[in-house]
Amino acid sequence: CREAMASMILSALESGDMDKSISSLRLWQELEPDAPATSRVLASILLRGGKLEHAQAEFAKVLQNDTAHTGDNFMQIAQTLAAYPDKAAALSMMSALAQPYPKVAEAHWATAELARLANDQALALAEVRQARNLRPEWPPAVSLEADLLLKSAPQQGLAVLHDYVAKYPNATEVRSQYARALLERKQYAASRDEFNVLAEQNPDNPELAFAIALISLQLNDFAGAETQLKAALNKGKKDQDTVQYYLGQLSEAKKSSSEAIAYYQAIKGGEQFFVAQLRIATLLAEQGKLSEARQVLQQQKPENNQQRAQLVLIEAQLLRDAKDYAAALRVLQQGLEKLPNHPALLYEAAMMADKVGKFELSEQQLRKLMQLNPQDANAYNALGYSFLERNVRVDEGVALVEKALQLAPDDVAIMDSVGFGYYRSGKWDDSVTLLRRAHAGNPDPEIAMHLVQALWARGDKAEAQQLLQDSLKAHPDNQQLLSVRRAIAP
């Protein structure tokens, strides 16, 4: 009979026939009126159907008929109600269910949890503190109280966790919460101390060693990080490729590029594999092995257009760093054959074309970029500045950089372009005003050079010379500043 009834209920649930499910469960209740499992399932179905009063009555039966497990039942009911979309209604139901059980800590905890979900933080805190008064040693109540306080009064929340683990040093879950809370608030040293205690209590857990390693990296404790990463690697349970990747990162931080390459090469798959290959190529190029670096990039099999573009951009960057601008342009143009409308490729190709003197090609790429995205301030700025720098089509150049500034009014680089454009146009006052703002935002040597030129042209020669002198102290080898000094030398 039970098997047949169970089959009938299961069939009704699978078909989505709510009424049939409820009637089947009602029949089962008549056969076994004291079975809490039946009332619990029935309550869940009624809740799903929006019949809250009936659901509440069934949950009450569960609590009344299973007094040996009242606390556990409250925890299970809370889990069920937590999934109900109307959080206020769920809280109201839980409050009513809990009212007859003022001495049951789980009843207060369940009410607190539902109050938290309903954004009634005051009620949640009051209820969870009652739960703690009834069961001071109970970790779930401590955890929930701390979680509530961490949002509104972080130091109090940390104090709750600190005091508890001091009294119950083997409370692993609460200590873990404490360690994470400290980490989220960038209290790295204190967080690492707590993770170290957890690691001592759980010596075979590679996740803890890994966490300690990452915190040690934040503290620039490279030796400690390396020890923990190798420990995680030796324990063999943590994803090995992830550990190898962070060992590579650590080696880079230590300026050990060959060691970093070895760790990256040990990565065989996973989400770190592609990034590791990019790092290998970059490090090889830094070692002067440009051909090997390009070979690494060219051997990759990108999974999507984003990776395909990344490979092109990195290879072009390596060539640009090596001052092989023509080769960088070729790589970018080859990339554009497969991804003709990719914004980053178009922009970089335009910059390289300008660099090698192919100004028409550069303009063509930038115009296309503007057409694809009329809000791309950098495209307008790049083309306009190219005109201004070459002192051609100045009026058009000024119009372009002004358009860029309208799109990005706080961009210091674009501000500099407009100020330089006014200098080219002979608008000395406007030029100086804008270039002062740009220089205040970023005392870059190029911006300083433009401001020196504008000040000199306006007749403020003493100020221009002082600014030039100050800028050269900060950037003694900057060729742009040196060229201006030669031009205005008495």
PDB file of N, CA, C and O in Angstrom, residues 418-489:
ATOM      1  N   VAL A 418      43.512  68.646 -26.754  1.00  0.00           N
ATOM      2  CA  VAL A 418      42.773  69.870 -27.082  1.00  0.00           C
ATOM      3  C   VAL A 418      43.632  71.093 -26.768  1.00  0.00           C
ATOM      4  O   VAL A 418      43.699  72.056 -27.563  1.00  0.00           O
ATOM      5  N   GLY A 419      44.311  71.058 -25.625  1.00  0.00           N
ATOM      6  CA  GLY A 419      45.195  72.170 -25.278  1.00  0.00           C
ATOM      7  C   GLY A 419      46.296  72.356 -26.309  1.00  0.00           C
ATOM      8  O   GLY A 419      46.627  73.490 -26.692  1.00  0.00           O
ATOM      9  N   PHE A 420      46.844  71.254 -26.793  1.00  0.00           N
ATOM     10  CA  PHE A 420      47.881  71.325 -27.823  1.00  0.00           C
ATOM     11  C   PHE A 420      47.301  71.852 -29.129  1.00  0.00           C
ATOM     12  O   PHE A 420      47.944  72.607 -29.869  1.00  0.00           O
ATOM     13  N   GLY A 421      46.048  71.433 -29.414  1.00  0.00           N
ATOM     14  CA  GLY A 421      45.382  71.939 -30.624  1.00  0.00           C
ATOM     15  C   GLY A 421      45.191  73.446 -30.570  1.00  0.00           C
ATOM     16  O   GLY A 421      45.388  74.148 -31.570  1.00  0.00           O
ATOM     17  N   TYR A 422      44.830  73.977 -29.401  1.00  0.00           N
ATOM     18  CA  TYR A 422      44.692  75.430 -29.253  1.00  0.00           C
ATOM     19  C   TYR A 422      46.047  76.124 -29.414  1.00  0.00           C
ATOM     20  O   TYR A 422      46.127  77.227 -29.955  1.00  0.00           O
ATOM     21  N   TYR A 423      47.105  75.458 -28.961  1.00  0.00           N
ATOM     22  CA  TYR A 423      48.456  76.003 -29.168  1.00  0.00           C
ATOM     23  C   TYR A 423      48.757  76.104 -30.664  1.00  0.00           C
ATOM     24  O   TYR A 423      49.247  77.123 -31.151  1.00  0.00           O
ATOM     25  N   ARG A 424      48.427  75.041 -31.405  1.00  0.00           N
ATOM     26  CA  ARG A 424      48.656  75.051 -32.854  1.00  0.00           C
ATOM     27  C   ARG A 424      47.825  76.148 -33.529  1.00  0.00           C
ATOM     28  O   ARG A 424      48.244  76.722 -34.541  1.00  0.00           O
ATOM     29  N   SER A 425      46.655  76.427 -32.963  1.00  0.00           N
ATOM     30  CA  SER A 425      45.757  77.417 -33.560  1.00  0.00           C
ATOM     31  C   SER A 425      46.063  78.845 -33.125  1.00  0.00           C
ATOM     32  O   SER A 425      45.401  79.793 -33.572  1.00  0.00           O
ATOM     33  N   GLY A 426      47.037  78.999 -32.234  1.00  0.00           N
ATOM     34  CA  GLY A 426      47.387  80.340 -31.753  1.00  0.00           C
ATOM     35  C   GLY A 426      46.491  80.852 -30.651  1.00  0.00           C
ATOM     36  O   GLY A 426      46.520  82.054 -30.328  1.00  0.00           O
ATOM     37  N   LYS A 427      45.691  79.984 -30.043  1.00  0.00           N
ATOM     38  CA  LYS A 427      44.817  80.398 -28.934  1.00  0.00           C
ATOM     39  C   LYS A 427      45.575  80.168 -27.630  1.00  0.00           C
ATOM     40  O   LYS A 427      45.334  79.208 -26.900  1.00  0.00           O
ATOM     41  N   TRP A 428      46.511  81.064 -27.336  1.00  0.00           N
ATOM     42  CA  TRP A 428      47.456  80.826 -26.237  1.00  0.00           C
ATOM     43  C   TRP A 428      46.744  80.713 -24.880  1.00  0.00           C
ATOM     44  O   TRP A 428      47.061  79.817 -24.078  1.00  0.00           O
ATOM     45  N   ASP A 429      45.828  81.607 -24.602  1.00  0.00           N
ATOM     46  CA  ASP A 429      45.166  81.590 -23.288  1.00  0.00           C
ATOM     47  C   ASP A 429      44.374  80.300 -23.075  1.00  0.00           C
ATOM     48  O   ASP A 429      44.472  79.659 -22.020  1.00  0.00           O
ATOM     49  N   ASP A 430      43.581  79.958 -24.072  1.00  0.00           N
ATOM     50  CA  ASP A 430      42.796  78.714 -23.966  1.00  0.00           C
ATOM     51  C   ASP A 430      43.716  77.499 -23.825  1.00  0.00           C
ATOM     52  O   ASP A 430      43.428  76.570 -23.070  1.00  0.00           O
ATOM     53  N   SER A 431      44.819  77.541 -24.567  1.00  0.00           N
ATOM     54  CA  SER A 431      45.771  76.444 -24.529  1.00  0.00           C
ATOM     55  C   SER A 431      46.368  76.286 -23.140  1.00  0.00           C
ATOM     56  O   SER A 431      46.383  75.190 -22.566  1.00  0.00           O
ATOM     57  N   VAL A 432      46.854  77.387 -22.572  1.00  0.00           N
ATOM     58  CA  VAL A 432      47.485  77.323 -21.248  1.00  0.00           C
ATOM     59  C   VAL A 432      46.488  76.860 -20.195  1.00  0.00           C
ATOM     60  O   VAL A 432      46.799  76.021 -19.336  1.00  0.00           O
ATOM     61  N   THR A 433      45.261  77.380 -20.242  1.00  0.00           N
ATOM     62  CA  THR A 433      44.247  77.008 -19.245  1.00  0.00           C
ATOM     63  C   THR A 433      43.990  75.505 -19.251  1.00  0.00           C
ATOM     64  O   THR A 433      43.978  74.850 -18.202  1.00  0.00           O
ATOM     65  N   LEU A 434      43.811  74.959 -20.441  1.00  0.00           N
ATOM     66  CA  LEU A 434      43.487  73.531 -20.535  1.00  0.00           C
ATOM     67  C   LEU A 434      44.699  72.665 -20.211  1.00  0.00           C
ATOM     68  O   LEU A 434      44.585  71.630 -19.542  1.00  0.00           O
ATOM     69  N   LEU A 435      45.875  73.092 -20.663  1.00  0.00           N
ATOM     70  CA  LEU A 435      47.079  72.306 -20.396  1.00  0.00           C
ATOM     71  C   LEU A 435      47.460  72.333 -18.916  1.00  0.00           C
ATOM     72  O   LEU A 435      48.019  71.361 -18.396  1.00  0.00           O
ATOM     73  N   ARG A 436      47.155  73.436 -18.235  1.00  0.00           N
ATOM     74  CA  ARG A 436      47.386  73.461 -16.784  1.00  0.00           C
ATOM     75  C   ARG A 436      46.535  72.381 -16.102  1.00  0.00           C
ATOM     76  O   ARG A 436      47.004  71.673 -15.207  1.00  0.00           O
ATOM     77  N   ARG A 437      45.264  72.284 -16.503  1.00  0.00           N
ATOM     78  CA  ARG A 437      44.381  71.264 -15.932  1.00  0.00           C
ATOM     79  C   ARG A 437      44.904  69.860 -16.211  1.00  0.00           C
ATOM     80  O   ARG A 437      44.918  68.996 -15.333  1.00  0.00           O
ATOM     81  N   ALA A 438      45.341  69.659 -17.443  1.00  0.00           N
ATOM     82  CA  ALA A 438      45.856  68.339 -17.812  1.00  0.00           C
ATOM     83  C   ALA A 438      47.108  68.004 -17.005  1.00  0.00           C
ATOM     84  O   ALA A 438      47.259  66.887 -16.492  1.00  0.00           O
ATOM     85  N   HIS A 439      48.009  68.971 -16.877  1.00  0.00           N
ATOM     86  CA  HIS A 439      49.269  68.739 -16.163  1.00  0.00           C
ATOM     87  C   HIS A 439      49.016  68.504 -14.676  1.00  0.00           C
ATOM     88  O   HIS A 439      49.703  67.696 -14.031  1.00  0.00           O
ATOM     89  N   ALA A 440      48.007  69.195 -14.113  1.00  0.00           N
ATOM     90  CA  ALA A 440      47.664  68.971 -12.705  1.00  0.00           C
ATOM     91  C   ALA A 440      47.133  67.556 -12.499  1.00  0.00           C
ATOM     92  O   ALA A 440      47.370  66.930 -11.464  1.00  0.00           O
ATOM     93  N   GLY A 441      46.426  67.051 -13.507  1.00  0.00           N
ATOM     94  CA  GLY A 441      45.893  65.692 -13.407  1.00  0.00           C
ATOM     95  C   GLY A 441      46.934  64.632 -13.637  1.00  0.00           C
ATOM     96  O   GLY A 441      46.842  63.532 -13.083  1.00  0.00           O
ATOM     97  N   ASN A 442      47.961  64.955 -14.433  1.00  0.00           N
ATOM     98  CA  ASN A 442      49.019  63.979 -14.728  1.00  0.00           C
ATOM     99  C   ASN A 442      50.251  64.733 -15.221  1.00  0.00           C
ATOM    100  O   ASN A 442      50.288  65.179 -16.375  1.00  0.00           O
ATOM    101  N   PRO A 443      51.271  64.883 -14.369  1.00  0.00           N
ATOM    102  CA  PRO A 443      52.477  65.619 -14.778  1.00  0.00           C
ATOM    103  C   PRO A 443      53.363  64.816 -15.724  1.00  0.00           C
ATOM    104  O   PRO A 443      54.569  64.664 -15.512  1.00  0.00           O
ATOM    105  N   ASP A 444      52.763  64.304 -16.763  1.00  0.00           N
ATOM    106  CA  ASP A 444      53.456  63.502 -17.771  1.00  0.00           C
ATOM    107  C   ASP A 444      54.414  64.398 -18.563  1.00  0.00           C
ATOM    108  O   ASP A 444      54.116  65.574 -18.820  1.00  0.00           O
ATOM    109  N   PRO A 445      55.577  63.873 -18.968  1.00  0.00           N
ATOM    110  CA  PRO A 445      56.544  64.707 -19.710  1.00  0.00           C
ATOM    111  C   PRO A 445      55.979  65.324 -20.990  1.00  0.00           C
ATOM    112  O   PRO A 445      56.279  66.470 -21.315  1.00  0.00           O
ATOM    113  N   GLU A 446      55.129  64.573 -21.708  1.00  0.00           N
ATOM    114  CA  GLU A 446      54.576  65.111 -22.958  1.00  0.00           C
ATOM    115  C   GLU A 446      53.624  66.265 -22.675  1.00  0.00           C
ATOM    116  O   GLU A 446      53.632  67.285 -23.380  1.00  0.00           O
ATOM    117  N   ILE A 447      52.802  66.118 -21.626  1.00  0.00           N
ATOM    118  CA  ILE A 447      51.901  67.214 -21.260  1.00  0.00           C
ATOM    119  C   ILE A 447      52.720  68.427 -20.804  1.00  0.00           C
ATOM    120  O   ILE A 447      52.410  69.574 -21.154  1.00  0.00           O
ATOM    121  N   ALA A 448      53.779  68.156 -20.030  1.00  0.00           N
ATOM    122  CA  ALA A 448      54.648  69.249 -19.586  1.00  0.00           C
ATOM    123  C   ALA A 448      55.267  69.966 -20.777  1.00  0.00           C
ATOM    124  O   ALA A 448      55.348  71.203 -20.816  1.00  0.00           O
ATOM    125  N   MET A 449      55.694  69.208 -21.776  1.00  0.00           N
ATOM    126  CA  MET A 449      56.285  69.790 -22.976  1.00  0.00           C
ATOM    127  C   MET A 449      55.287  70.718 -23.669  1.00  0.00           C
ATOM    128  O   MET A 449      55.624  71.847 -24.055  1.00  0.00           O
ATOM    129  N   HIS A 450      54.037  70.254 -23.800  1.00  0.00           N
ATOM    130  CA  HIS A 450      53.037  71.087 -24.463  1.00  0.00           C
ATOM    131  C   HIS A 450      52.769  72.370 -23.661  1.00  0.00           C
ATOM    132  O   HIS A 450      52.617  73.448 -24.246  1.00  0.00           O
ATOM    133  N   LEU A 451      52.712  72.240 -22.343  1.00  0.00           N
ATOM    134  CA  LEU A 451      52.466  73.418 -21.515  1.00  0.00           C
ATOM    135  C   LEU A 451      53.642  74.397 -21.599  1.00  0.00           C
ATOM    136  O   LEU A 451      53.435  75.624 -21.666  1.00  0.00           O
ATOM    137  N   VAL A 452      54.846  73.894 -21.642  1.00  0.00           N
ATOM    138  CA  VAL A 452      56.028  74.762 -21.802  1.00  0.00           C
ATOM    139  C   VAL A 452      55.933  75.525 -23.116  1.00  0.00           C
ATOM    140  O   VAL A 452      56.157  76.747 -23.178  1.00  0.00           O
ATOM    141  N   GLN A 453      55.562  74.815 -24.179  1.00  0.00           N
ATOM    142  CA  GLN A 453      55.452  75.459 -25.490  1.00  0.00           C
ATOM    143  C   GLN A 453      54.380  76.559 -25.483  1.00  0.00           C
ATOM    144  O   GLN A 453      54.584  77.652 -26.028  1.00  0.00           O
ATOM    145  N   ALA A 454      53.240  76.249 -24.852  1.00  0.00           N
ATOM    146  CA  ALA A 454      52.138  77.221 -24.825  1.00  0.00           C
ATOM    147  C   ALA A 454      52.514  78.446 -23.988  1.00  0.00           C
ATOM    148  O   ALA A 454      52.227  79.590 -24.365  1.00  0.00           O
ATOM    149  N   LEU A 455      53.138  78.202 -22.842  1.00  0.00           N
ATOM    150  CA  LEU A 455      53.555  79.314 -21.984  1.00  0.00           C
ATOM    151  C   LEU A 455      54.581  80.190 -22.704  1.00  0.00           C
ATOM    152  O   LEU A 455      54.520  81.429 -22.661  1.00  0.00           O
ATOM    153  N   TRP A 456      55.515  79.562 -23.369  1.00  0.00           N
ATOM    154  CA  TRP A 456      56.570  80.295 -24.094  1.00  0.00           C
ATOM    155  C   TRP A 456      55.943  81.134 -25.203  1.00  0.00           C
ATOM    156  O   TRP A 456      56.289  82.313 -25.389  1.00  0.00           O
ATOM    157  N   ALA A 457      55.001  80.519 -25.941  1.00  0.00           N
ATOM    158  CA  ALA A 457      54.369  81.239 -27.047  1.00  0.00           C
ATOM    159  C   ALA A 457      53.555  82.425 -26.542  1.00  0.00           C
ATOM    160  O   ALA A 457      53.468  83.468 -27.205  1.00  0.00           O
ATOM    161  N   ARG A 458      52.966  82.293 -25.352  1.00  0.00           N
ATOM    162  CA  ARG A 458      52.174  83.375 -24.795  1.00  0.00           C
ATOM    163  C   ARG A 458      53.033  84.482 -24.179  1.00  0.00           C
ATOM    164  O   ARG A 458      52.549  85.562 -23.857  1.00  0.00           O
ATOM    165  N   GLY A 459      54.313  84.199 -24.025  1.00  0.00           N
ATOM    166  CA  GLY A 459      55.212  85.199 -23.466  1.00  0.00           C
ATOM    167  C   GLY A 459      55.581  84.973 -22.015  1.00  0.00           C
ATOM    168  O   GLY A 459      56.350  85.753 -21.434  1.00  0.00           O
ATOM    169  N   ASP A 460      55.066  83.898 -21.398  1.00  0.00           N
ATOM    170  CA  ASP A 460      55.405  83.585 -20.007  1.00  0.00           C
ATOM    171  C   ASP A 460      56.684  82.755 -19.980  1.00  0.00           C
ATOM    172  O   ASP A 460      56.692  81.577 -19.594  1.00  0.00           O
ATOM    173  N   LYS A 461      57.781  83.379 -20.395  1.00  0.00           N
ATOM    174  CA  LYS A 461      59.016  82.622 -20.612  1.00  0.00           C
ATOM    175  C   LYS A 461      59.659  82.145 -19.314  1.00  0.00           C
ATOM    176  O   LYS A 461      60.218  81.044 -19.254  1.00  0.00           O
ATOM    177  N   ALA A 462      59.595  82.960 -18.266  1.00  0.00           N
ATOM    178  CA  ALA A 462      60.194  82.545 -16.994  1.00  0.00           C
ATOM    179  C   ALA A 462      59.483  81.313 -16.446  1.00  0.00           C
ATOM    180  O   ALA A 462      60.117  80.349 -15.989  1.00  0.00           O
ATOM    181  N   GLU A 463      58.136  81.346 -16.490  1.00  0.00           N
ATOM    182  CA  GLU A 463      57.373  80.194 -16.003  1.00  0.00           C
ATOM    183  C   GLU A 463      57.628  78.963 -16.865  1.00  0.00           C
ATOM    184  O   GLU A 463      57.750  77.843 -16.357  1.00  0.00           O
ATOM    185  N   ALA A 464      57.744  79.174 -18.173  1.00  0.00           N
ATOM    186  CA  ALA A 464      58.012  78.060 -19.081  1.00  0.00           C
ATOM    187  C   ALA A 464      59.354  77.419 -18.763  1.00  0.00           C
ATOM    188  O   ALA A 464      59.479  76.187 -18.697  1.00  0.00           O
ATOM    189  N   GLN A 465      60.379  78.243 -18.542  1.00  0.00           N
ATOM    190  CA  GLN A 465      61.708  77.712 -18.236  1.00  0.00           C
ATOM    191  C   GLN A 465      61.727  76.988 -16.898  1.00  0.00           C
ATOM    192  O   GLN A 465      62.379  75.945 -16.753  1.00  0.00           O
ATOM    193  N   GLN A 466      61.001  77.524 -15.900  1.00  0.00           N
ATOM    194  CA  GLN A 466      60.953  76.876 -14.591  1.00  0.00           C
ATOM    195  C   GLN A 466      60.269  75.509 -14.682  1.00  0.00           C
ATOM    196  O   GLN A 466      60.732  74.520 -14.105  1.00  0.00           O
ATOM    197  N   LEU A 467      59.143  75.471 -15.408  1.00  0.00           N
ATOM    198  CA  LEU A 467      58.429  74.201 -15.577  1.00  0.00           C
ATOM    199  C   LEU A 467      59.300  73.192 -16.308  1.00  0.00           C
ATOM    200  O   LEU A 467      59.361  72.011 -15.937  1.00  0.00           O
ATOM    201  N   LEU A 468      60.013  73.660 -17.338  1.00  0.00           N
ATOM    202  CA  LEU A 468      60.896  72.774 -18.086  1.00  0.00           C
ATOM    203  C   LEU A 468      61.998  72.227 -17.191  1.00  0.00           C
ATOM    204  O   LEU A 468      62.315  71.030 -17.217  1.00  0.00           O
ATOM    205  N   GLN A 469      62.560  73.088 -16.378  1.00  0.00           N
ATOM    206  CA  GLN A 469      63.630  72.667 -15.482  1.00  0.00           C
ATOM    207  C   GLN A 469      63.122  71.629 -14.471  1.00  0.00           C
ATOM    208  O   GLN A 469      63.775  70.609 -14.233  1.00  0.00           O
ATOM    209  N   ASP A 470      61.952  71.895 -13.898  1.00  0.00           N
ATOM    210  CA  ASP A 470      61.366  70.950 -12.930  1.00  0.00           C
ATOM    211  C   ASP A 470      61.048  69.609 -13.581  1.00  0.00           C
ATOM    212  O   ASP A 470      61.272  68.540 -12.988  1.00  0.00           O
ATOM    213  N   SER A 471      60.524  69.644 -14.801  1.00  0.00           N
ATOM    214  CA  SER A 471      60.169  68.409 -15.492  1.00  0.00           C
ATOM    215  C   SER A 471      61.405  67.596 -15.845  1.00  0.00           C
ATOM    216  O   SER A 471      61.392  66.361 -15.768  1.00  0.00           O
ATOM    217  N   LEU A 472      62.487  68.285 -16.226  1.00  0.00           N
ATOM    218  CA  LEU A 472      63.722  67.579 -16.554  1.00  0.00           C
ATOM    219  C   LEU A 472      64.371  66.951 -15.323  1.00  0.00           C
ATOM    220  O   LEU A 472      65.043  65.914 -15.418  1.00  0.00           O
ATOM    221  N   LYS A 473      64.157  67.542 -14.159  1.00  0.00           N
ATOM    222  CA  LYS A 473      64.660  66.918 -12.930  1.00  0.00           C
ATOM    223  C   LYS A 473      63.973  65.572 -12.696  1.00  0.00           C
ATOM    224  O   LYS A 473      64.599  64.600 -12.275  1.00  0.00           O
ATOM    225  N   ALA A 474      62.688  65.537 -12.976  1.00  0.00           N
ATOM    226  CA  ALA A 474      61.926  64.291 -12.792  1.00  0.00           C
ATOM    227  C   ALA A 474      62.163  63.311 -13.928  1.00  0.00           C
ATOM    228  O   ALA A 474      62.107  62.089 -13.732  1.00  0.00           O
ATOM    229  N   HIS A 475      62.443  63.837 -15.136  1.00  0.00           N
ATOM    230  CA  HIS A 475      62.619  62.977 -16.324  1.00  0.00           C
ATOM    231  C   HIS A 475      63.848  63.462 -17.115  1.00  0.00           C
ATOM    232  O   HIS A 475      63.704  64.015 -18.210  1.00  0.00           O
ATOM    233  N   PRO A 476      65.042  63.245 -16.573  1.00  0.00           N
ATOM    234  CA  PRO A 476      66.239  63.856 -17.182  1.00  0.00           C
ATOM    235  C   PRO A 476      66.575  63.356 -18.584  1.00  0.00           C
ATOM    236  O   PRO A 476      67.272  64.041 -19.331  1.00  0.00           O
ATOM    237  N   ASP A 477      66.091  62.176 -18.945  1.00  0.00           N
ATOM    238  CA  ASP A 477      66.452  61.602 -20.246  1.00  0.00           C
ATOM    239  C   ASP A 477      65.319  61.691 -21.266  1.00  0.00           C
ATOM    240  O   ASP A 477      65.420  61.107 -22.348  1.00  0.00           O
ATOM    241  N   ASN A 478      64.271  62.420 -20.937  1.00  0.00           N
ATOM    242  CA  ASN A 478      63.127  62.488 -21.849  1.00  0.00           C
ATOM    243  C   ASN A 478      63.472  63.330 -23.075  1.00  0.00           C
ATOM    244  O   ASN A 478      63.806  64.515 -22.965  1.00  0.00           O
ATOM    245  N   GLN A 479      63.402  62.699 -24.240  1.00  0.00           N
ATOM    246  CA  GLN A 479      63.839  63.357 -25.471  1.00  0.00           C
ATOM    247  C   GLN A 479      62.939  64.520 -25.867  1.00  0.00           C
ATOM    248  O   GLN A 479      63.397  65.512 -26.437  1.00  0.00           O
ATOM    249  N   GLN A 480      61.638  64.418 -25.570  1.00  0.00           N
ATOM    250  CA  GLN A 480      60.732  65.509 -25.922  1.00  0.00           C
ATOM    251  C   GLN A 480      61.073  66.774 -25.138  1.00  0.00           C
ATOM    252  O   GLN A 480      61.134  67.877 -25.700  1.00  0.00           O
ATOM    253  N   LEU A 481      61.336  66.610 -23.844  1.00  0.00           N
ATOM    254  CA  LEU A 481      61.704  67.758 -23.019  1.00  0.00           C
ATOM    255  C   LEU A 481      63.053  68.330 -23.444  1.00  0.00           C
ATOM    256  O   LEU A 481      63.239  69.559 -23.495  1.00  0.00           O
ATOM    257  N   LEU A 482      63.980  67.435 -23.766  1.00  0.00           N
ATOM    258  CA  LEU A 482      65.306  67.891 -24.194  1.00  0.00           C
ATOM    259  C   LEU A 482      65.219  68.664 -25.506  1.00  0.00           C
ATOM    260  O   LEU A 482      65.927  69.664 -25.692  1.00  0.00           O
ATOM    261  N   SER A 483      64.338  68.234 -26.400  1.00  0.00           N
ATOM    262  CA  SER A 483      64.206  68.935 -27.671  1.00  0.00           C
ATOM    263  C   SER A 483      63.603  70.315 -27.462  1.00  0.00           C
ATOM    264  O   SER A 483      64.008  71.299 -28.137  1.00  0.00           O
ATOM    265  N   VAL A 484      62.654  70.438 -26.532  1.00  0.00           N
ATOM    266  CA  VAL A 484      62.078  71.745 -26.240  1.00  0.00           C
ATOM    267  C   VAL A 484      63.129  72.645 -25.612  1.00  0.00           C
ATOM    268  O   VAL A 484      63.195  73.858 -25.914  1.00  0.00           O
ATOM    269  N   ARG A 485      63.969  72.107 -24.753  1.00  0.00           N
ATOM    270  CA  ARG A 485      65.013  72.918 -24.126  1.00  0.00           C
ATOM    271  C   ARG A 485      65.961  73.493 -25.195  1.00  0.00           C
ATOM    272  O   ARG A 485      66.365  74.643 -25.127  1.00  0.00           O
ATOM    273  N   ARG A 486      66.284  72.647 -26.163  1.00  0.00           N
ATOM    274  CA  ARG A 486      67.162  73.148 -27.237  1.00  0.00           C
ATOM    275  C   ARG A 486      66.459  74.238 -28.041  1.00  0.00           C
ATOM    276  O   ARG A 486      67.099  75.199 -28.486  1.00  0.00           O
ATOM    277  N   ALA A 487      65.152  74.098 -28.215  1.00  0.00           N
ATOM    278  CA  ALA A 487      64.424  75.070 -29.031  1.00  0.00           C
ATOM    279  C   ALA A 487      64.277  76.415 -28.361  1.00  0.00           C
ATOM    280  O   ALA A 487      64.273  77.467 -29.027  1.00  0.00           O
ATOM    281  N   ILE A 488      64.170  76.451 -27.019  1.00  0.00           N
ATOM    282  CA  ILE A 488      63.933  77.718 -26.340  1.00  0.00           C
ATOM    283  C   ILE A 488      65.163  78.188 -25.568  1.00  0.00           C
ATOM    284  O   ILE A 488      65.078  79.174 -24.823  1.00  0.00           O
ATOM    285  N   ALA A 489      66.295  77.503 -25.759  1.00  0.00           N
ATOM    286  CA  ALA A 489      67.506  77.917 -25.043  1.00  0.00           C
ATOM    287  C   ALA A 489      67.886  79.334 -25.465  1.00  0.00           C
ATOM    288  O   ALA A 489      67.811  79.697 -26.662  1.00  0.00           O
TER     289      ALA A 489
END
